[in-house]
Tab-separated table of C-alpha atoms and ligand atoms in Angstrom:
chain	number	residue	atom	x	y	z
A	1	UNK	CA	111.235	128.480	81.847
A	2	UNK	CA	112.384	129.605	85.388
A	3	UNK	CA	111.007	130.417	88.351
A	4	UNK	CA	107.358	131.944	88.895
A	5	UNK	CA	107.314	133.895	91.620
A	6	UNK	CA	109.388	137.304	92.120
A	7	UNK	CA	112.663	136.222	94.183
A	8	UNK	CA	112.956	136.705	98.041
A	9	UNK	CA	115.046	136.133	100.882
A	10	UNK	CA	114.678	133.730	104.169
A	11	UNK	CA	114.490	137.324	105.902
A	12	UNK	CA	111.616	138.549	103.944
A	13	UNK	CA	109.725	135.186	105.169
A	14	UNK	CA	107.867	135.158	108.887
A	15	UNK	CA	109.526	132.980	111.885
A	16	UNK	CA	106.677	132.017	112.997
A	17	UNK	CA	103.935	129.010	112.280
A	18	UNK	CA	101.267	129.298	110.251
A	19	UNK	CA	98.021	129.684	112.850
A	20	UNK	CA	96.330	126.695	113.469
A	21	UNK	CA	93.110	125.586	114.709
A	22	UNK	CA	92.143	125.893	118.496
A	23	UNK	CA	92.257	122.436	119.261
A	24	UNK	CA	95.419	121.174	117.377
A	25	UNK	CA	99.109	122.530	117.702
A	26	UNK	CA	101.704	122.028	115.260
A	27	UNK	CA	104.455	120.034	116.076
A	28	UNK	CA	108.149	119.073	114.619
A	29	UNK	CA	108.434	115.132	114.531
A	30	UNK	CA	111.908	114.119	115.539
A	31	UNK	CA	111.959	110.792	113.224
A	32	UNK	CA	115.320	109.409	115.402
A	33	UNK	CA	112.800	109.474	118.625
A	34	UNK	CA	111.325	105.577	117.784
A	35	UNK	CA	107.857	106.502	119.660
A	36	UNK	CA	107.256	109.548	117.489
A	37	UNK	CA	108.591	107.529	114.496
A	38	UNK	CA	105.888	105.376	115.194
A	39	UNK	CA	103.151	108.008	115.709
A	40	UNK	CA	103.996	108.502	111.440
A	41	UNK	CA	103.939	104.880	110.867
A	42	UNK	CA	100.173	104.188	112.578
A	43	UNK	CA	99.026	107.978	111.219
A	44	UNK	CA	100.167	106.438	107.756
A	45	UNK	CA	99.230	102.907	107.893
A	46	UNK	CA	95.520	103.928	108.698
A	47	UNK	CA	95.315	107.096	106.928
A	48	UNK	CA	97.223	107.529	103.640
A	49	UNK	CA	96.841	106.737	99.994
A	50	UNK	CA	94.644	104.164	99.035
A	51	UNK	CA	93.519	102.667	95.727
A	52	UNK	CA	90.483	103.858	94.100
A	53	UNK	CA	88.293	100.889	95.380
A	54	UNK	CA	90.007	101.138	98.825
A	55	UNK	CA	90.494	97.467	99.329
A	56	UNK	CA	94.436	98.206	99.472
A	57	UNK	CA	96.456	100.867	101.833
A	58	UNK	CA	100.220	101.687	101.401
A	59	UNK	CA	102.043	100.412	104.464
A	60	UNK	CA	105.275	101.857	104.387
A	61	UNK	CA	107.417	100.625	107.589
A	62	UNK	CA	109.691	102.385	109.891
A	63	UNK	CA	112.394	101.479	108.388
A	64	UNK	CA	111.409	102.972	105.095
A	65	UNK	CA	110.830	106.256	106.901
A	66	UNK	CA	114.486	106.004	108.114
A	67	UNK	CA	115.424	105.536	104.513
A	68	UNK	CA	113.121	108.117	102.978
A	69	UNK	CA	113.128	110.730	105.202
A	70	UNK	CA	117.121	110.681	106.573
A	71	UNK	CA	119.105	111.080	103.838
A	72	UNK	CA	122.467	113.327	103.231
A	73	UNK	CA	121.582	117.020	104.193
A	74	UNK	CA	118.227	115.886	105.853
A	75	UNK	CA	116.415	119.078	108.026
A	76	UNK	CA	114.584	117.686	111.410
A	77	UNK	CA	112.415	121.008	111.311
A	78	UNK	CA	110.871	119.363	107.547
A	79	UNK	CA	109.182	116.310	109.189
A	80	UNK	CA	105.955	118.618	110.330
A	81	UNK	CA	103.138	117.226	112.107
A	82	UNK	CA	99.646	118.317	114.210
A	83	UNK	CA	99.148	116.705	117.143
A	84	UNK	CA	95.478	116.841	119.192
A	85	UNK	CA	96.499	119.272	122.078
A	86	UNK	CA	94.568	117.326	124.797
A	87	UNK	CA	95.996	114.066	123.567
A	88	UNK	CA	99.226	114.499	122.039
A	89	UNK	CA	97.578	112.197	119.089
A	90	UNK	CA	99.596	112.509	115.427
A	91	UNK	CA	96.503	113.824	113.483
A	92	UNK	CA	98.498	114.805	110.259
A	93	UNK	CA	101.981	114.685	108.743
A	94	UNK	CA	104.151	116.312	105.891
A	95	UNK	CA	107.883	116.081	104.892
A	96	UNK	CA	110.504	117.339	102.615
A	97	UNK	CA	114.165	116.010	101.943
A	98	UNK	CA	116.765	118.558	99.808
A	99	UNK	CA	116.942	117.606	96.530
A	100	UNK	CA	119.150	118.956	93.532
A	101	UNK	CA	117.018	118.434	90.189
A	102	UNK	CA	118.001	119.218	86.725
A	103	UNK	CA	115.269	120.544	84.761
A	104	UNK	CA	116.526	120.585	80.923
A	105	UNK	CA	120.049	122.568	81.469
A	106	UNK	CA	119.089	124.371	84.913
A	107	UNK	CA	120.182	123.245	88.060
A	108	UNK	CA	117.734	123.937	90.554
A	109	UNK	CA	118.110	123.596	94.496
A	110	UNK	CA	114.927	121.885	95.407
A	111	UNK	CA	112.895	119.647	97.922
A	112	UNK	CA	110.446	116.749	97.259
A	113	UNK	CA	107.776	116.961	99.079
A	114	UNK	CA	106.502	113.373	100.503
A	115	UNK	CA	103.927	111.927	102.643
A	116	UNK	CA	101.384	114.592	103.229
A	117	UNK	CA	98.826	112.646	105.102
A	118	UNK	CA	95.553	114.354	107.092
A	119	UNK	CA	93.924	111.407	109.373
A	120	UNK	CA	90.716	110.251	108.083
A	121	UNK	CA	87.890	111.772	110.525
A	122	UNK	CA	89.782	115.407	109.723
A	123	UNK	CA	89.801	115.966	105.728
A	124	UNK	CA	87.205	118.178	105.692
A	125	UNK	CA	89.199	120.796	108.256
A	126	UNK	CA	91.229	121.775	104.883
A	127	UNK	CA	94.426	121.171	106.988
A	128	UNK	CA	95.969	120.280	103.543
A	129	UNK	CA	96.591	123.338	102.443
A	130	UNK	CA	97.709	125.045	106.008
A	131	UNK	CA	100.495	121.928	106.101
A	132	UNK	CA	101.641	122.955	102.518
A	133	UNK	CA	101.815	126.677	103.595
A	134	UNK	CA	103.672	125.548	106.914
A	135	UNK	CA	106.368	123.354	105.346
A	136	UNK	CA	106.818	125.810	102.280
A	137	UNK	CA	107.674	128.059	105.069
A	138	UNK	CA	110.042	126.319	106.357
A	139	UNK	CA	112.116	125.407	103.559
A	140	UNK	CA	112.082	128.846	102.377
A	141	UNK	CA	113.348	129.676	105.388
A	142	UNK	CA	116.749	128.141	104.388
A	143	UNK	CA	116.926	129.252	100.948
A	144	UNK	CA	115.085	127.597	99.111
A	145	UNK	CA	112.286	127.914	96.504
A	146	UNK	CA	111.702	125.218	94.282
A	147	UNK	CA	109.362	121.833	95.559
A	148	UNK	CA	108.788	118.703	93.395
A	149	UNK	CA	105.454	116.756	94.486
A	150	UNK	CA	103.516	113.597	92.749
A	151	UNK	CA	100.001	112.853	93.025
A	152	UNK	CA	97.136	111.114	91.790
A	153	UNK	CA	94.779	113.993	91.756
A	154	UNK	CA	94.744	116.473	88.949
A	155	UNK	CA	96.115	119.291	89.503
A	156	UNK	CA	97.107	122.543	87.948
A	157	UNK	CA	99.649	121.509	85.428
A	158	UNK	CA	101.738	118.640	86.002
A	159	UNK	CA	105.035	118.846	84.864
A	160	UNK	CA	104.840	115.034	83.539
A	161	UNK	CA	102.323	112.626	83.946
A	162	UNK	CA	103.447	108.663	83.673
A	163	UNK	CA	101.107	105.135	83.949
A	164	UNK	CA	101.633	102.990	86.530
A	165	UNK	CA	102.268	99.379	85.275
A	166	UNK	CA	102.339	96.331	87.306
A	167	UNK	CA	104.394	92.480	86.734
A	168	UNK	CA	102.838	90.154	87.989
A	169	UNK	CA	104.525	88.008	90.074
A	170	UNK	CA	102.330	85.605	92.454
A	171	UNK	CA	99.544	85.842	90.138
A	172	UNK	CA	97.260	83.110	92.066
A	173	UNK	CA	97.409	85.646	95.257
A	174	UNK	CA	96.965	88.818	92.732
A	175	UNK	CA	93.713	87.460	91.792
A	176	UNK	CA	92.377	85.818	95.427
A	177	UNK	CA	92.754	89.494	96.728
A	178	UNK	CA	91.183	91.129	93.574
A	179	UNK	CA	94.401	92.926	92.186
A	180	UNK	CA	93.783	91.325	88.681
A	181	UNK	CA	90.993	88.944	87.853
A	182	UNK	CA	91.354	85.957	85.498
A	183	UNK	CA	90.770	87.134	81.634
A	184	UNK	CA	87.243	85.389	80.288
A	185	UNK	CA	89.165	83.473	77.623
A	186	UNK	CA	91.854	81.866	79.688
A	187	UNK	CA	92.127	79.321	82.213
A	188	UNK	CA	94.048	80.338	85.931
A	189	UNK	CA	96.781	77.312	84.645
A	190	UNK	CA	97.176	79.548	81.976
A	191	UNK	CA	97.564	82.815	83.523
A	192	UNK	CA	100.141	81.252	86.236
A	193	UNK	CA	102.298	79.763	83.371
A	194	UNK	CA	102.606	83.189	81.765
A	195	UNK	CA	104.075	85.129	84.486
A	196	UNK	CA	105.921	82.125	86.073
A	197	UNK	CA	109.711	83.103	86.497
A	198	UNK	CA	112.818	81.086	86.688
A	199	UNK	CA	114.439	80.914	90.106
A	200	UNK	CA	117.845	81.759	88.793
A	201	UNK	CA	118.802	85.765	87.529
A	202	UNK	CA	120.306	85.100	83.622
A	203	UNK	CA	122.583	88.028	83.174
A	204	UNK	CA	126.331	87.188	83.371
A	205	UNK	CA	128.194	89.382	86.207
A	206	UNK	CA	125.116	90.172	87.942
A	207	UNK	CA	125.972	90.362	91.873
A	208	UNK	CA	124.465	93.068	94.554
A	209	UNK	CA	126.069	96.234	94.759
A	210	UNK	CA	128.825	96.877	97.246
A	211	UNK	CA	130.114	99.960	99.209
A	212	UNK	CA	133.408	99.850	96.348
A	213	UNK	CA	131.075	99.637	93.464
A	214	UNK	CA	129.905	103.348	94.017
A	215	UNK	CA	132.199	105.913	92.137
A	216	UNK	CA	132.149	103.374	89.679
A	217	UNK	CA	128.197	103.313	89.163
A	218	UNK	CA	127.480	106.781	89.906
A	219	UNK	CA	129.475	107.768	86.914
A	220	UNK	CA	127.569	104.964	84.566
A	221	UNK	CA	124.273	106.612	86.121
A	222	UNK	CA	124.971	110.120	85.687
A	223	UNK	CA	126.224	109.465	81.911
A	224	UNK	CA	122.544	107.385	81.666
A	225	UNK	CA	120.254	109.858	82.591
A	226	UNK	CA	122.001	112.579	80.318
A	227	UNK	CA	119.475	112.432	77.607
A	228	UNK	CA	116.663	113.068	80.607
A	229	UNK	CA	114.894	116.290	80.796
A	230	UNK	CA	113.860	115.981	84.568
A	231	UNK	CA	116.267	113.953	86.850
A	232	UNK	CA	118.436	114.018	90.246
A	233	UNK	CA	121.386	114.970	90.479
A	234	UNK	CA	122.918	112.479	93.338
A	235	UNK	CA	126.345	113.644	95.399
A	236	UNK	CA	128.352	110.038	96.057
A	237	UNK	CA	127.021	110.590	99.763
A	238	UNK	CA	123.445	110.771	98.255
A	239	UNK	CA	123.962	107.648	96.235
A	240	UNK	CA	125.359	105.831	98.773
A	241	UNK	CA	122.496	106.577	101.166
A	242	UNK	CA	119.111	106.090	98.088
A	243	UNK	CA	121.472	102.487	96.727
A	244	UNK	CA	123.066	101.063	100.066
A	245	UNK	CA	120.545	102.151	102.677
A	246	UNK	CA	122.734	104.757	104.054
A	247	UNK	CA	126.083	104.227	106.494
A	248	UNK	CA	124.675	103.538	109.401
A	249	UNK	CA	123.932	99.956	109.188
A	250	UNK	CA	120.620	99.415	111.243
A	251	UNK	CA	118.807	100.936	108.672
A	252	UNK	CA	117.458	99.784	105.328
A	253	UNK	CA	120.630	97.584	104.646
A	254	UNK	CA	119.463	95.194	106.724
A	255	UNK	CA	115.573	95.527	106.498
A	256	UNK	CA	115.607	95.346	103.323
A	257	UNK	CA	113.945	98.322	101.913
A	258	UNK	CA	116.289	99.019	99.166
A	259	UNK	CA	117.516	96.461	96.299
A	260	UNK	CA	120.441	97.668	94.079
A	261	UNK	CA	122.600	95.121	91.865
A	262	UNK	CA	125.187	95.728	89.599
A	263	UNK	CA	126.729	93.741	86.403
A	264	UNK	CA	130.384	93.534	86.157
A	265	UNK	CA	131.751	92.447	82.654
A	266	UNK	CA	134.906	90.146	82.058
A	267	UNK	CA	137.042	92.883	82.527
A	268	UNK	CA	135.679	93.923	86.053
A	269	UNK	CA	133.672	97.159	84.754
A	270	UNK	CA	130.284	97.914	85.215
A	271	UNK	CA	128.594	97.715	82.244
A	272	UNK	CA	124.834	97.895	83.935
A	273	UNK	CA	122.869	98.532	87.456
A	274	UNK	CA	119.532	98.651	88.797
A	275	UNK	CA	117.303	98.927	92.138
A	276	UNK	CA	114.007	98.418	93.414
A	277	UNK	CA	112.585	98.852	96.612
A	278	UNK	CA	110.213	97.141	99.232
A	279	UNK	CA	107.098	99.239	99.936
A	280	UNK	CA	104.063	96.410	100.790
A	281	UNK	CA	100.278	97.260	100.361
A	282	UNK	CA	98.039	96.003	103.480
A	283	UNK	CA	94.831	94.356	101.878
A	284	UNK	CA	92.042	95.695	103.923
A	285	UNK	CA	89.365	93.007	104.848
A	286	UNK	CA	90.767	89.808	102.981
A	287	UNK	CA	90.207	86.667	105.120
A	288	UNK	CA	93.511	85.194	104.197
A	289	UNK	CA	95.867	87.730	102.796
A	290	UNK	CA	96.951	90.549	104.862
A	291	UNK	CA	100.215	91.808	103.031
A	292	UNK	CA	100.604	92.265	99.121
A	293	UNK	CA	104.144	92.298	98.860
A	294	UNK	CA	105.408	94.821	95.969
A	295	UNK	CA	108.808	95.752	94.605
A	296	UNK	CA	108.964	99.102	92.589
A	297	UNK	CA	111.168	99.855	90.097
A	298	UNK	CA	113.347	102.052	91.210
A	299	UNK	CA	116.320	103.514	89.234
A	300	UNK	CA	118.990	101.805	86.756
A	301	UNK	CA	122.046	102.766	84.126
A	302	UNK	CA	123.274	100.838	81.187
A	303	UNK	CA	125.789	101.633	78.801
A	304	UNK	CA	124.576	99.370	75.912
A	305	UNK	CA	123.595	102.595	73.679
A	306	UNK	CA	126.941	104.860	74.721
A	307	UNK	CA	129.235	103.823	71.608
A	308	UNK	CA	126.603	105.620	69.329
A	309	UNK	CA	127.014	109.141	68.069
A	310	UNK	CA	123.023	109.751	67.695
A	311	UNK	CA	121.778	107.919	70.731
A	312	UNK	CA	118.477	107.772	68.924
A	313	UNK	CA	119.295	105.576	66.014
A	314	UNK	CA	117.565	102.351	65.741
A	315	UNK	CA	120.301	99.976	66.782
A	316	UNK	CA	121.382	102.388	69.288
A	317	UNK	CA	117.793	101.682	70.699
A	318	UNK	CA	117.438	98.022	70.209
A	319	UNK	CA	120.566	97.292	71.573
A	320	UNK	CA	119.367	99.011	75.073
A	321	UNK	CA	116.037	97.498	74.783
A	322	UNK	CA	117.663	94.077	74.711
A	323	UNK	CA	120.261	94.554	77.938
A	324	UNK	CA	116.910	96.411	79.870
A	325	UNK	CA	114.579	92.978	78.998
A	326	UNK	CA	117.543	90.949	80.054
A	327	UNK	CA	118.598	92.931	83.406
A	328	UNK	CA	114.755	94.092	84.162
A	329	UNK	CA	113.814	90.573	84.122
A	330	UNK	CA	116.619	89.282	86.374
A	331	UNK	CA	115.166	92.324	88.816
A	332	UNK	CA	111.563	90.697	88.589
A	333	UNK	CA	113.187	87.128	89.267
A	334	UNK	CA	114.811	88.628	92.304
A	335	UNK	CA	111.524	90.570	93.563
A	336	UNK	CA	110.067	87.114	93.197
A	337	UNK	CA	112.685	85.389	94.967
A	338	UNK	CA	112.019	88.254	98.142
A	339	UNK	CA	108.316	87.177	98.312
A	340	UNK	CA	107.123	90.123	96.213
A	341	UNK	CA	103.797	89.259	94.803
A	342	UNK	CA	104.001	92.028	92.309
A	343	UNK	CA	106.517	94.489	90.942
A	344	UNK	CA	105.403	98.090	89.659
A	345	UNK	CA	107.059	100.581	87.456
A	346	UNK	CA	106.097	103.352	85.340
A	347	UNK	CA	105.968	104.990	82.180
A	348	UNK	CA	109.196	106.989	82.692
A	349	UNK	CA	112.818	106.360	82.335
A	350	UNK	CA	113.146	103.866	79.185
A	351	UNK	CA	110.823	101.650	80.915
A	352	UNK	CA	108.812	101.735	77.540
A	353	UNK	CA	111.318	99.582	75.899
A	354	UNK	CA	110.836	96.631	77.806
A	355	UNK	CA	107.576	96.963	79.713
A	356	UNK	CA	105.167	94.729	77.104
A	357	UNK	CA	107.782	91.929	76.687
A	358	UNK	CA	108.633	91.704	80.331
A	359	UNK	CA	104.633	91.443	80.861
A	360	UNK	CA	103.907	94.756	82.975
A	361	UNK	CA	100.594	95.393	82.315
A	362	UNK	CA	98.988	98.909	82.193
A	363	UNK	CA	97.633	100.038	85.921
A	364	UNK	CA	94.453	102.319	86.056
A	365	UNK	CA	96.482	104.550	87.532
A	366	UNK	CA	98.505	108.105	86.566
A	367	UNK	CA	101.187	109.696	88.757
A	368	UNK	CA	101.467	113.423	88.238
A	369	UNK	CA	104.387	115.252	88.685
A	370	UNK	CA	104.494	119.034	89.979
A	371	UNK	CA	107.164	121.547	90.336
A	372	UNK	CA	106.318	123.915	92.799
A	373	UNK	CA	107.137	128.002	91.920
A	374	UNK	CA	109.046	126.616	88.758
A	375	UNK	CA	107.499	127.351	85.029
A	376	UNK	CA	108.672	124.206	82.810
A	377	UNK	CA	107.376	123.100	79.359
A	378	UNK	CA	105.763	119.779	80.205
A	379	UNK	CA	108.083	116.378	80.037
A	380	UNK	CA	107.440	113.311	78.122
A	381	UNK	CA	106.311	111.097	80.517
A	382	UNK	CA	106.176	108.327	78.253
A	383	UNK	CA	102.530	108.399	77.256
A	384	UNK	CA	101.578	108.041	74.180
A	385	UNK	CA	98.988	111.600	73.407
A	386	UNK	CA	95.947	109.561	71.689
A	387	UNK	CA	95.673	108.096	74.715
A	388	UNK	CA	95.370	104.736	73.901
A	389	UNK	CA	96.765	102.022	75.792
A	390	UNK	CA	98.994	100.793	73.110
A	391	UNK	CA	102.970	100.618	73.478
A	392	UNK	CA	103.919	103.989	75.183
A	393	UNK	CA	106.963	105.840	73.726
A	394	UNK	CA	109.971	106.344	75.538
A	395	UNK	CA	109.893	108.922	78.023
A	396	UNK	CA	112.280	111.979	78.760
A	397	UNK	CA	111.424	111.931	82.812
A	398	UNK	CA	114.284	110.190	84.543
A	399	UNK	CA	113.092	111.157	88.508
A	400	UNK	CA	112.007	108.140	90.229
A	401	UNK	CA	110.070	109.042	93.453
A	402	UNK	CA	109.354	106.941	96.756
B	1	LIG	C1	100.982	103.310	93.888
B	1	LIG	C2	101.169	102.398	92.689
B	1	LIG	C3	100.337	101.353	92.286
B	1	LIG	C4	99.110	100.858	92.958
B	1	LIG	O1	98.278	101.654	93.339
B	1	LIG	C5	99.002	99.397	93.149
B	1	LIG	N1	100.011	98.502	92.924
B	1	LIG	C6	99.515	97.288	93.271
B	1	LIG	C7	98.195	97.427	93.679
B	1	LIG	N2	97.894	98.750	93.580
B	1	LIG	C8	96.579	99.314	93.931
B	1	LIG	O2	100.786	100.770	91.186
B	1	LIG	C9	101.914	101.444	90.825
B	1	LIG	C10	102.754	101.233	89.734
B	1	LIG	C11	103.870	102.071	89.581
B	1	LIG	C12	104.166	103.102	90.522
B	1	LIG	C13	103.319	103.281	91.603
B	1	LIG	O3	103.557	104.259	92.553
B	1	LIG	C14	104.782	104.992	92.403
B	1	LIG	C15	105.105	105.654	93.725
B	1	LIG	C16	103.883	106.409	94.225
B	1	LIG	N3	104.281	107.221	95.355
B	1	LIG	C17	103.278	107.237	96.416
B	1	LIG	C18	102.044	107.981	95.951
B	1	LIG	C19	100.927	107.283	95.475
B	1	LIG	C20	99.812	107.988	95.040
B	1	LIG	C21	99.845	109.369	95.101
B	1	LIG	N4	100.945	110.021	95.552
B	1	LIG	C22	102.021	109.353	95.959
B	1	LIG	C23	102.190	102.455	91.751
């Protein structure tokens, strides 16, 4: 395991852009410049990843850009774009953030690579593959090597490969846009009553997290996500800025992007936390419904299995299982209570252990994950190998990303 190709040095890599076709220049997007924020919002909203029947489109807002794309140690020169040289028009996009990942026992300086996005009328320019080139230039310019990427295509050895999984939440607007359909042997009384949620959370000590709360947490989540083979290592800046939207207080905190709660026992520690965040689907051509409103699961910590010695035993395992059903489901009744129609999550984490009782159902979709210039035996990603759509195992992947 380690890195593929032979090592080099910002020097050895050229200053300047990768060449581009006549009539299109390349162009650095300054994301704190609202117009050009919104040239990556529209370019997004008409252009990016849809779902296999294309009768939904991600629509990530501007204020999940400002949450995504400035975090601690953010570079402006990563946000690349091509604009139309006659017309200034944003014809594709493609960022990275600085990451640190741990891959098994290494610690690896890294970037995730996010939002690579070539506008409809222009895929078959292979721009792609130029914008990779351009923004791996770029970040090796400063050192670095190392990329982790998702995506629903297959390509060249994924790293890990998780389901997606989706709770339903509104189900009556779930099946008037076509998300999920009613089942032949059940009535739509039926199917309402089963995913029907109680307007109060259940778990005792469960209150949003607070600026105070994060040494605490951080310590519960980096003592979690131990046993994982591929995770994040946050800085307390870092988990400040993915959990409480950042310090500067115009952005997600108040838009509500990002979710995070925390569960404080008797004694006034933190036994527990989790997050989700806001990222809605537009529903292309629907008469009535515009918006699907979706919460994804992001990350969470509990320290229900830390007393044991083997972390593996049985009642190690059941004891987690039973704090993730009851905090997982208090996050559902809370993505309810925000107008979420549906909550998503996937394979990874130990999202096995409570996925069937909690209701998720299995998606019909897979997100690979890559690891650019970095040779890795592959992670659990918590699918089961006969591919069958029974209960998944519990995975080893503990990176969550947007
Ligand atoms: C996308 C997505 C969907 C859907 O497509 C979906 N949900 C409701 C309706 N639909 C059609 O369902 C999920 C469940 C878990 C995690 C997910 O995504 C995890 C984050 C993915 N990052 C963005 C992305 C998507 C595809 C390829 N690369 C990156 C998803």
């Amino acid at each position: 395991e380690g890195p593929i190709d032979k090592p080099k040095k910002p020097e050895d890599i050229s200053d300047k852009t990768l060449p581009m076709l006549a009539e299109f220049e390349w162009t650095t997007v300054d994301i704190e410049d609202n117009e050009q924020l919104e040239d990556v919002f529209v370019l997004l909203n008409e252009n990016y990843v849809e779902d296999r029947d294309s009768e939904f489109r991600f629509n990530y807002t501007k204020e999940f850009f400002k949450w995504a794309l400035k975090c601690p140690g953010w570079n402006k020169d990563w946000n690349v774009g091509v604009r139309v040289k006659n017309t200034g028009k944003l014809i594709a996009f493609i960022s990275a953030i600085p990451v640190t990942l741990r891959v098994r026992s290494n610690i690896i300086k890294s970037v995730e690579i996010n939002f690579l996005c070539v506008h409809k009328q222009l895929r078959a320019k292979r721009l792609a593959p130029v914008l990779i080139k351009e923004i791996t230039r770029r970040v090796n310019k400063t050192d670095i090597w190392q990329a982790l990427y998702t995506g629903g295509a297959i390509l060249p050895s994924p790293i890990a490969t998780c389901r997606y999984t989706h709770r339903p939440l509104n189900w009556n607007k779930l099946c008037d846009v076509g998300f999920t359909a009613l089942p032949s042997n059940s009535t739509n009384a039926e199917m309402v009553a089963k995913y029907t949620l109680p307007k109060v959370t259940a778990t005792p000590g469960l209150r949003v997290m607070e600026e105070k709360d994060i040494e605490e947490t951080l310590r519960l989540f980096n003592r979690y996500q131990e046993r994982f083979e591929l995770v994040q290592n946050f800085t307390k800046e870092e988990f400040h800025h993915w959990f409480l939207g950042g310090l500067d207080s115009t952005s997600s905190k108040d838009s509500n992007v990002i979710y995070s709660y925390v569960i404080e026992d008797k004694d006034g520690k933190i036994t527990d936390f989790f997050s989700f965040y806001s990222l809605p689907f537009s529903i292309l051509n629907h008469s009535v419904h515009k918006d699907l409103g979706i919460g994804y699961l992001f990350y969470y910590a509990s320290d229900a299995d830390f007393n044991y010695a083997e972390r593996y035993n049985e009642e190690a395992t059941s004891k987690l299982k039973k704090r993730l059903d009851l905090i997982i489901r208090d996050a559902c009744i809370l993505a309810n209570n925000s107008k979420m129609d549906v909550f998503n999550a996937l394979t990874s984490q130990d999202n096995a252990l409570f996925l069937d009782d909690l209701k998720f159902g299995s998606g019909d979709g897979f997100l690979n994950f890559y690891l650019f210039n970095y040779k890795a035996f592959p992670i659990h990603g918590g699918l089961l190998s006969n591919k069958s759509n029974d209960v998944e195992k519990r995975s080893n992947l503990g990176i969550v990303m947007l």
